[in-house]
Coordinates of N, CA and C and ligand atoms in Angstrom, one line a residue:
M800 N -45.2 192.8 114.5 CA -44.6 193.7 114.5 C -43.1 193.7 115.3
I801 N -42.2 194.4 114.5 CA -41.0 193.9 114.7 C -40.7 195.0 116.1
D802 N -39.7 194.3 117.2 CA -39.6 194.9 118.4 C -38.2 196.0 118.0
P803 N -38.5 197.0 118.8 CA -37.3 198.3 118.4 C -36.1 197.8 118.8
V804 N -35.9 196.7 119.8 CA -34.5 196.5 120.0 C -34.2 195.0 120.2
L805 N -32.7 194.9 119.8 CA -32.7 193.5 119.6 C -31.3 192.8 120.1
E806 N -31.3 191.9 120.8 CA -30.2 191.4 121.5 C -29.0 190.8 120.4
V807 N -27.8 192.0 120.9 CA -26.8 191.6 120.0 C -25.5 191.0 120.4
I808 N -25.4 191.0 121.5 CA -24.5 190.2 122.5 C -25.2 189.5 123.6
T809 N -25.2 188.0 123.8 CA -25.9 187.4 125.0 C -24.7 187.4 126.1
R810 N -25.6 187.0 126.8 CA -24.9 186.9 128.3 C -23.5 185.5 128.4
P811 N -24.2 184.5 127.4 CA -22.9 183.7 127.5 C -21.7 184.3 126.4
A812 N -21.9 185.1 125.7 CA -21.2 185.2 124.9 C -20.2 186.5 125.6
I813 N -20.6 187.3 126.3 CA -19.8 188.1 127.4 C -19.0 187.4 128.1
N814 N -19.7 186.2 128.9 CA -18.6 185.3 130.0 C -17.6 184.8 129.4
S815 N -17.9 184.2 128.3 CA -16.7 183.6 127.4 C -15.7 184.8 126.9
R816 N -16.1 185.5 126.1 CA -15.1 186.2 126.2 C -14.2 186.8 127.0
I817 N -15.3 187.7 128.1 CA -14.3 188.0 129.2 C -13.4 187.1 129.7
G818 N -13.5 185.6 129.6 CA -13.0 184.6 130.5 C -11.5 184.7 129.5
E819 N -11.7 185.1 128.2 CA -10.8 184.8 127.3 C -9.8 186.1 127.5
L820 N -10.3 186.9 127.8 CA -9.5 188.6 128.1 C -8.7 188.5 129.9
G821 N -9.5 188.0 130.4 CA -8.6 187.5 132.0 C -7.6 186.6 132.0
N822 N -7.7 185.6 131.1 CA -6.5 184.7 130.5 C -5.6 185.4 130.2
Q823 N -5.5 186.4 129.4 CA -4.8 187.2 128.4 C -4.0 187.9 129.6
I824 N -4.8 188.8 130.3 CA -4.3 189.6 131.0 C -3.3 189.1 132.0
S825 N -3.9 187.5 132.7 CA -3.1 186.9 133.8 C -1.9 186.7 132.9
A826 N -1.9 186.5 132.2 CA -0.3 185.6 131.2 C 0.5 186.7 130.9
D827 N -0.3 187.8 130.5 CA 0.5 189.0 130.2 C 1.7 189.9 131.1
Y828 N 0.4 189.8 132.4 CA 1.5 190.3 133.9 C 1.7 189.3 134.8
A829 N 2.2 188.3 134.3 CA 2.4 187.4 135.7 C 3.9 187.7 136.1
G830 N 3.9 187.6 137.2 CA 5.2 188.2 137.9 C 4.4 189.7 138.4
R831 N 3.7 190.3 137.9 CA 3.6 191.7 138.4 C 2.2 192.0 139.2
S832 N 1.7 193.1 139.7 CA 0.4 193.3 140.0 C 0.3 194.6 139.8
P833 N -1.0 194.4 138.4 CA -1.3 195.7 137.7 C -2.6 196.1 138.6
I834 N -2.8 197.2 138.7 CA -3.9 197.9 138.7 C -4.5 198.2 138.0
L835 N -6.1 197.5 138.1 CA -7.3 197.8 137.1 C -8.0 199.4 137.3
V836 N -8.2 200.4 136.6 CA -8.9 201.5 136.9 C -10.2 201.4 135.8
A837 N -11.1 201.6 136.3 CA -12.4 201.4 135.5 C -13.0 202.9 135.8
V838 N -13.2 203.1 134.5 CA -14.1 204.5 134.3 C -15.6 204.3 134.9
L839 N -16.0 204.9 135.8 CA -17.0 205.0 135.9 C -18.4 206.0 135.1
H840 N -19.5 205.4 135.0 CA -20.0 204.1 135.6 C -20.3 203.4 134.6
G841 N -19.9 203.3 133.6 CA -20.4 202.2 132.2 C -19.3 200.9 132.6
A842 N -18.1 201.3 132.8 CA -17.5 200.1 133.0 C -17.4 198.8 134.2
L843 N -18.6 199.3 135.3 CA -18.5 198.3 136.3 C -19.5 197.2 136.1
P844 N -20.1 197.0 135.3 CA -20.2 195.3 135.4 C -18.8 194.5 134.6
F845 N -18.6 195.4 133.7 CA -17.2 194.6 132.7 C -16.3 194.6 133.8
L846 N -15.7 195.4 135.2 CA -14.8 195.4 135.7 C -15.1 194.5 136.7
A847 N -16.3 194.4 137.4 CA -17.0 192.9 138.3 C -16.5 191.5 137.4
D848 N -16.7 191.4 136.1 CA -16.5 190.3 135.4 C -15.2 190.2 135.3
L849 N -14.3 190.7 134.9 CA -13.1 190.7 134.5 C -12.1 190.2 135.5
V850 N -11.9 191.0 136.9 CA -11.3 190.9 138.0 C -11.8 189.2 138.5
R851 N -13.1 188.9 138.1 CA -12.6 187.5 138.8 C -12.4 186.3 137.6
A852 N -12.2 186.9 136.2 CA -11.3 186.2 135.3 C -9.7 186.1 135.3
I853 N -9.3 187.0 136.4 CA -8.1 187.4 136.4 C -7.5 186.5 137.6
D854 N -6.4 185.6 137.5 CA -6.2 185.0 138.3 C -4.6 185.4 139.0
I855 N -4.2 186.2 138.6 CA -2.8 187.0 139.5 C -3.1 188.1 140.2
Q856 N -2.3 188.7 141.1 CA -2.7 189.7 142.2 C -3.2 190.9 141.0
I857 N -4.0 191.4 141.7 CA -4.5 192.9 141.2 C -4.5 193.7 141.9
D858 N -5.2 195.2 141.8 CA -5.7 196.0 142.6 C -6.5 196.6 141.6
V859 N -7.9 197.3 142.4 CA -9.0 197.8 141.4 C -8.7 199.4 142.3
D860 N -9.3 200.5 141.2 CA -9.4 201.7 141.7 C -10.5 201.6 140.3
F861 N -10.7 203.5 140.8 CA -11.9 203.9 139.9 C -11.8 205.4 139.6
L862 N -12.2 205.8 138.5 CA -12.3 207.3 138.3 C -13.5 207.7 137.6
A863 N -13.8 208.9 137.5 CA -15.4 209.2 136.8 C -14.4 210.3 136.0
L864 N -15.0 210.8 134.9 CA -15.0 211.8 133.9 C -16.6 212.7 133.5
S865 N -16.0 214.1 133.6 CA -17.0 214.9 133.3 C -16.5 215.6 132.0
R866 N -17.6 216.1 131.3 CA -17.1 216.7 129.9 C -17.8 218.3 130.2
F867 N -16.8 219.4 129.9 CA -17.2 220.6 129.8 C -16.6 221.4 128.9
G868 N -17.6 222.5 128.5 CA -17.1 223.1 127.6 C -17.8 222.9 126.4
E869 N -17.0 223.8 125.2 CA -17.6 223.5 123.9 C -16.4 222.9 123.3
G870 N -17.2 221.6 122.4 CA -16.5 220.7 122.3 C -15.7 219.9 123.0
G871 N -17.0 219.5 124.0 CA -17.1 218.4 125.1 C -15.6 218.1 125.7
R872 N -14.7 219.0 126.4 CA -13.8 219.0 126.8 C -13.9 217.9 127.7
V873 N -13.0 217.1 128.2 CA -12.5 215.8 129.5 C -12.1 216.4 130.3
R874 N -12.4 216.1 131.6 CA -11.5 216.6 132.5 C -12.0 214.9 133.5
I875 N -11.1 214.7 134.6 CA -11.3 214.1 136.0 C -12.0 214.7 137.1
A876 N -13.5 214.0 137.5 CA -14.7 214.5 138.2 C -14.2 213.8 139.6
M877 N -13.9 212.7 139.3 CA -13.1 211.6 140.6 C -12.0 210.8 140.4
D878 N -11.2 211.1 141.3 CA -9.9 210.8 140.8 C -10.0 209.3 141.4
T879 N -9.0 208.5 141.3 CA -8.4 207.6 141.7 C -8.4 207.5 143.6
L880 N -8.2 206.7 144.5 CA -7.8 206.5 145.5 C -6.1 206.3 145.7
T881 N -6.0 205.4 144.9 CA -4.6 204.9 144.9 C -3.5 205.8 144.1
S882 N -2.6 206.1 144.8 CA -1.6 206.9 143.6 C -1.2 205.7 142.4
L883 N -0.9 206.6 141.1 CA -0.7 205.1 140.1 C 1.0 205.3 139.8
E884 N 1.4 206.2 140.6 CA 2.8 206.2 140.4 C 4.0 204.7 140.3
G885 N 4.6 204.3 139.3 CA 5.3 203.3 139.2 C 4.5 202.2 139.1
R886 N 2.9 201.9 138.9 CA 2.2 201.3 138.6 C 2.1 200.9 137.2
D887 N 1.7 199.2 137.2 CA 1.1 198.9 136.0 C -0.4 199.2 135.7
V888 N -0.8 200.3 134.8 CA -2.3 200.3 134.9 C -3.0 199.6 133.6
I889 N -4.3 199.2 134.1 CA -4.6 198.8 133.1 C -6.2 200.0 133.0
I890 N -6.5 200.6 132.0 CA -7.7 201.3 131.8 C -9.0 200.1 131.4
V891 N -9.9 200.6 132.4 CA -11.4 200.0 131.8 C -12.3 200.5 131.6
E892 N -12.5 200.3 130.4 CA -14.0 200.9 129.9 C -14.7 200.0 129.1
D893 N -15.9 200.5 129.0 CA -16.9 199.5 128.7 C -17.4 199.7 127.3
I894 N -16.7 201.0 126.9 CA -16.9 201.2 125.2 C -15.9 202.5 124.6
V895 N -15.1 202.2 123.6 CA -14.1 203.0 122.9 C -14.8 203.6 121.5
D896 N -15.8 204.7 121.3 CA -16.2 205.2 120.3 C -15.3 205.7 119.3
T897 N -15.6 207.4 119.2 CA -14.4 208.0 118.6 C -12.7 207.8 119.1
G898 N -12.8 207.7 120.2 CA -11.6 207.3 121.0 C -11.1 208.8 121.5
L899 N -11.9 209.9 121.9 CA -11.2 211.3 122.0 C -11.4 211.2 123.3
T900 N -12.1 210.1 124.1 CA -12.1 210.2 125.8 C -11.3 209.3 126.1
L901 N -11.0 208.2 125.6 CA -9.5 207.4 126.1 C -8.4 208.1 125.6
N902 N -8.3 209.0 124.7 CA -7.2 209.5 124.3 C -6.7 210.6 124.9
V903 N -7.7 211.1 125.8 CA -7.6 211.8 126.5 C -7.1 211.5 127.7
L904 N -7.9 211.0 128.3 CA -7.5 209.9 129.6 C -6.4 209.4 129.8
R905 N -6.0 208.7 128.6 CA -4.4 207.9 128.8 C -3.2 209.1 128.7
R906 N -3.6 210.3 128.0 CA -2.7 211.4 127.9 C -2.4 211.8 129.5
M907 N -3.5 212.0 130.3 CA -3.7 212.4 131.4 C -2.9 211.4 133.0
I908 N -2.8 210.1 132.7 CA -2.9 209.2 133.1 C -1.1 209.2 133.1
E909 N -0.4 209.2 131.9 CA 0.8 208.9 131.4 C 1.7 210.2 132.5
T910 N 0.8 211.3 132.5 CA 2.0 212.5 133.2 C 2.1 212.0 134.4
R911 N 1.7 211.0 135.1 CA 1.7 210.7 136.3 C 3.1 209.7 136.8
D912 N 3.7 209.3 135.9 CA 4.6 208.4 135.8 C 4.9 207.1 136.1
V913 N 3.4 206.2 135.3 CA 3.5 205.2 135.6 C 4.2 204.3 134.9
A914 N 4.4 203.0 135.3 CA 5.3 202.1 134.7 C 4.8 201.5 133.3
S915 N 3.5 201.1 133.4 CA 3.4 200.7 132.1 C 1.7 201.3 132.0
L916 N 1.0 201.3 130.7 CA -0.1 201.5 130.3 C -1.0 201.1 129.7
T917 N -2.1 200.5 129.7 CA -2.4 199.6 128.8 C -4.7 200.0 128.9
T918 N -4.9 199.3 127.8 CA -6.8 199.8 127.8 C -7.5 198.2 127.4
A919 N -8.2 198.0 128.2 CA -9.3 197.0 128.3 C -10.7 197.7 127.9
T920 N -11.3 197.7 126.8 CA -12.3 197.5 126.6 C -13.4 196.7 126.2
L921 N -14.6 196.4 126.6 CA -15.6 195.7 126.4 C -16.0 195.5 125.0
I922 N -16.1 196.8 124.4 CA -16.9 197.5 123.2 C -16.0 198.0 122.4
D923 N -15.5 197.8 121.3 CA -15.1 198.7 120.6 C -15.4 199.2 119.0
K924 N -16.2 200.2 119.2 CA -16.8 200.9 117.9 C -15.3 201.5 116.6
A925 N -14.7 200.0 116.3 CA -13.4 200.8 115.4 C -13.8 201.8 114.2
S926 N -14.5 201.3 113.9 CA -15.0 202.2 112.1 C -15.3 203.6 112.8
R927 N -15.5 203.9 113.8 CA -15.9 205.4 114.3 C -14.8 206.3 114.8
R928 N -13.8 205.9 114.7 CA -12.9 206.3 115.3 C -12.1 207.7 114.8
L929 N -11.9 208.9 115.4 CA -11.6 210.1 115.0 C -9.9 210.2 115.3
V930 N -9.8 210.0 116.9 CA -8.1 209.6 116.6 C -7.7 208.1 117.2
E931 N -6.5 208.3 116.6 CA -6.4 206.5 117.0 C -5.5 206.7 118.6
T932 N -6.0 205.7 119.6 CA -5.4 205.1 120.7 C -5.4 203.8 121.0
P933 N -4.2 203.2 121.2 CA -3.9 202.1 122.0 C -5.0 201.7 122.4
L934 N -5.1 200.5 121.9 CA -6.4 200.0 122.9 C -5.8 198.1 122.7
E935 N -5.7 197.9 124.2 CA -4.8 196.4 124.0 C -5.4 194.9 124.1
Y936 N -6.1 195.3 125.1 CA -7.1 194.4 125.1 C -8.8 194.2 124.9
R937 N -9.8 193.9 123.9 CA -10.7 194.1 123.2 C -11.6 193.2 123.5
G938 N -13.0 193.6 123.8 CA -13.5 192.1 124.0 C -14.6 191.8 122.8
F939 N -15.6 193.0 122.1 CA -16.0 192.4 121.1 C -15.5 193.9 119.7
E940 N -15.8 193.7 118.9 CA -15.8 194.7 118.1 C -17.0 194.6 116.6
V941 N -17.7 195.9 117.5 CA -19.0 196.3 116.5 C -18.7 197.1 115.7
G942 N -20.1 197.8 114.9 CA -20.4 198.3 113.8 C -20.6 199.7 114.4
D943 N -21.3 200.4 113.6 CA -21.9 202.0 114.2 C -23.2 201.8 114.7
E944 N -23.8 201.5 115.4 CA -24.6 200.8 116.5 C -24.8 201.4 117.9
F945 N -26.2 202.0 118.4 CA -26.0 202.3 119.4 C -26.7 201.3 120.8
L946 N -25.7 201.0 121.2 CA -25.2 199.9 122.3 C -26.0 199.8 123.8
L947 N -26.6 199.6 124.1 CA -27.1 199.8 125.9 C -27.3 198.5 126.5
G948 N -27.1 198.4 128.1 CA -26.8 197.1 129.0 C -25.6 196.8 128.8
Y949 N -25.6 195.9 130.2 CA -24.4 195.4 130.7 C -23.2 196.7 130.6
G950 N -24.1 198.2 131.6 CA -23.1 199.2 131.9 C -23.6 200.3 130.8
M951 N -23.8 200.0 129.5 CA -23.8 201.2 128.8 C -25.9 201.8 129.2
D952 N -25.3 203.0 128.9 CA -26.6 203.1 129.3 C -27.7 204.4 128.1
W953 N -28.6 204.5 128.5 CA -29.7 205.2 127.4 C -30.3 206.5 128.6
E954 N -30.1 207.7 128.2 CA -30.3 208.5 129.4 C -30.3 208.1 130.8
G955 N -29.1 207.2 131.4 CA -29.1 206.9 132.5 C -29.7 205.4 133.0
H956 N -30.5 204.6 131.8 CA -31.4 204.0 132.4 C -30.2 202.5 131.4
F957 N -31.1 201.5 131.9 CA -30.8 200.3 131.3 C -28.7 199.0 131.4
R958 N -28.4 200.4 132.6 CA -27.0 199.8 133.0 C -27.0 198.6 133.3
N959 N -28.0 198.0 134.0 CA -28.1 196.5 134.8 C -28.8 195.3 133.6
L960 N -28.9 195.7 132.6 CA -29.3 194.5 131.8 C -28.1 193.5 132.1
P961 N -28.4 192.4 132.0 CA -27.1 191.5 131.9 C -26.5 190.8 130.4
S962 N -27.1 191.2 129.4 CA -26.5 191.2 128.1 C -26.4 192.8 127.1
I963 N -26.3 192.9 125.9 CA -26.1 194.2 125.2 C -26.8 194.3 124.2
W964 N -27.7 195.3 123.8 CA -29.1 195.4 122.8 C -28.7 196.5 122.1
T965 N -29.0 196.6 120.9 CA -29.0 197.7 120.4 C -30.4 198.3 119.8
V966 N -30.6 199.6 119.5 CA -31.6 200.0 119.2 C -31.9 200.1 117.6
L967 N -33.4 199.6 117.2 CA -33.4 199.3 115.6 C -33.9 200.5 115.3
D968 N -35.5 200.9 116.2 CA -36.1 202.0 115.8 C -36.4 202.6 117.0
L969 N -35.2 204.2 116.7 CA -35.2 204.9 118.1 C -36.7 205.5 118.4
T970 N -37.2 205.7 117.1 CA -38.8 206.7 117.8 C -39.6 205.4 118.6
A971 N -40.0 204.2 118.0 CA -40.8 203.3 118.6 C -39.9 203.2 120.2
F972 N -38.5 203.0 120.2 CA -38.3 203.0 121.3 C -38.2 203.5 122.3
S973 N -38.3 205.4 121.8 CA -38.4 206.1 122.9 C -39.5 206.7 123.4
E974 N -40.6 206.1 122.6 CA -42.4 206.1 123.1 C -42.4 204.7 124.0
D975 N -41.6 204.0 123.8 CA -41.8 202.6 125.2 C -40.8 202.4 125.4
P976 N -39.8 202.9 126.5 CA -38.3 202.3 126.3 C -38.6 200.9 127.6
A977 N -40.0 200.7 128.3 CA -40.0 199.6 129.0 C -40.0 198.2 128.0
V978 N -40.2 198.7 126.8 CA -39.9 197.2 126.1 C -39.1 196.7 126.4
L979 N -37.7 197.0 126.7 CA -36.3 196.8 126.6 C -36.4 195.7 127.8
R980 N -36.7 196.3 128.8 CA -36.8 195.5 130.1 C -37.6 194.4 129.7
R981 N -38.8 194.4 129.3 CA -39.8 193.3 129.3 C -38.9 192.2 128.5
L982 N -38.3 192.5 127.3 CA -37.5 191.7 126.4 C -36.5 190.7 127.1
A983 N -36.1 192.0 128.0 CA -34.5 191.7 128.4 C -34.9 190.5 129.8
L984 N -36.1 190.3 130.3 CA -36.5 189.8 131.4 C -36.9 188.3 130.9
T985 N -37.2 187.8 129.6 CA -37.7 187.0 129.2 C -36.5 186.2 128.3
E986 N -36.7 185.0 128.8 CA -35.7 183.9 128.6 C -35.6 184.4 126.9
P987 N -34.4 183.6 126.0 CA -34.4 184.1 124.7 C -35.3 183.4 123.9
G988 N -35.5 182.0 124.4 CA -36.0 181.0 123.7 C -37.6 181.2 123.5
D989 N -38.1 182.1 124.3 CA -39.2 182.4 125.1 C -40.0 183.5 124.5
R990 N -38.6 184.6 123.7 CA -39.1 185.7 123.1 C -40.3 185.4 121.8
L991 N -41.5 185.8 122.1 CA -42.3 185.6 120.6 C -42.2 186.9 119.9
I992 N -41.8 186.2 118.8 CA -42.0 187.6 117.0 C -43.4 187.5 117.3
S993 N -44.0 188.8 117.4 CA -45.3 189.0 117.3 C -45.4 190.5 116.1
Ligands
LIG911 P1 -15.6 208.5 122.5 O1 -14.8 209.7 123.3 O2 -16.1 208.9 121.5 O3 -14.9 207.1 122.3 O4 -17.1 207.7 123.5 C1 -16.6 207.4 124.8 C2 -18.1 207.2 125.5 O5 -19.4 207.7 124.7 C3 -18.4 205.9 126.3 O6 -17.2 206.2 127.2 C4 -19.8 205.8 126.3 O7 -20.1 206.7 127.5 C5 -20.1 206.6 124.9 N1 -20.5 206.3 124.1 C6 -20.6 206.1 122.9 N2 -21.4 204.9 122.0 C7 -22.2 204.2 122.8 C8 -23.2 203.8 123.0 O8 -23.5 202.8 121.7 N3 -23.8 203.0 124.0 C9 -23.9 204.0 125.0 N4 -22.8 205.0 125.5 C10 -21.7 204.9 124.4

């Protein structure tokens, strides 16, 4: 039987790509002190690894969004503690899909008289974009597949998986979601094809 889930981005691949992004951000912001604003909850693992790959002085803060009303309008449910006025802001996202969320967030942050604004996302589902929105730092471009792990969730679960997985068979996965944790805890070389 084929497993209903598949690891698509391994831990070493994530580490190595984040290292490159960290170097790029360190070079681009040399002599400045940007503030990385992570969008909760999905961006948490990415932020934690990204900040340790950056070797210039930075600050970190967080915000959370919520959706309301028809059409899923976005508002800030939890704002940053730090004022963003005059700061070089880097929004840190786990995944950009249609781009609607990031587009609204960028416009909200731009009203705060920031010195500059860029976005770092680990995953870019570029082919799904409905609104164009600038994405200065991208970890991986993927197709139209549902991903989970490393911050991304399925019904609130699996954010703590160390690597990134996709669901091949949603029906089978919904019947036994624990299969993912069992597989994720197994070393890749030990995964049996049964
Ligand atoms: P967008 O507004 O369509 O770009 O959606 C962004 C949000 O959708 C992300 O911050 C995630 O919360 C969620 N999302 C989109 N694709 C996925 C996925 O493959 N796995 C988990 N969450 C996703």
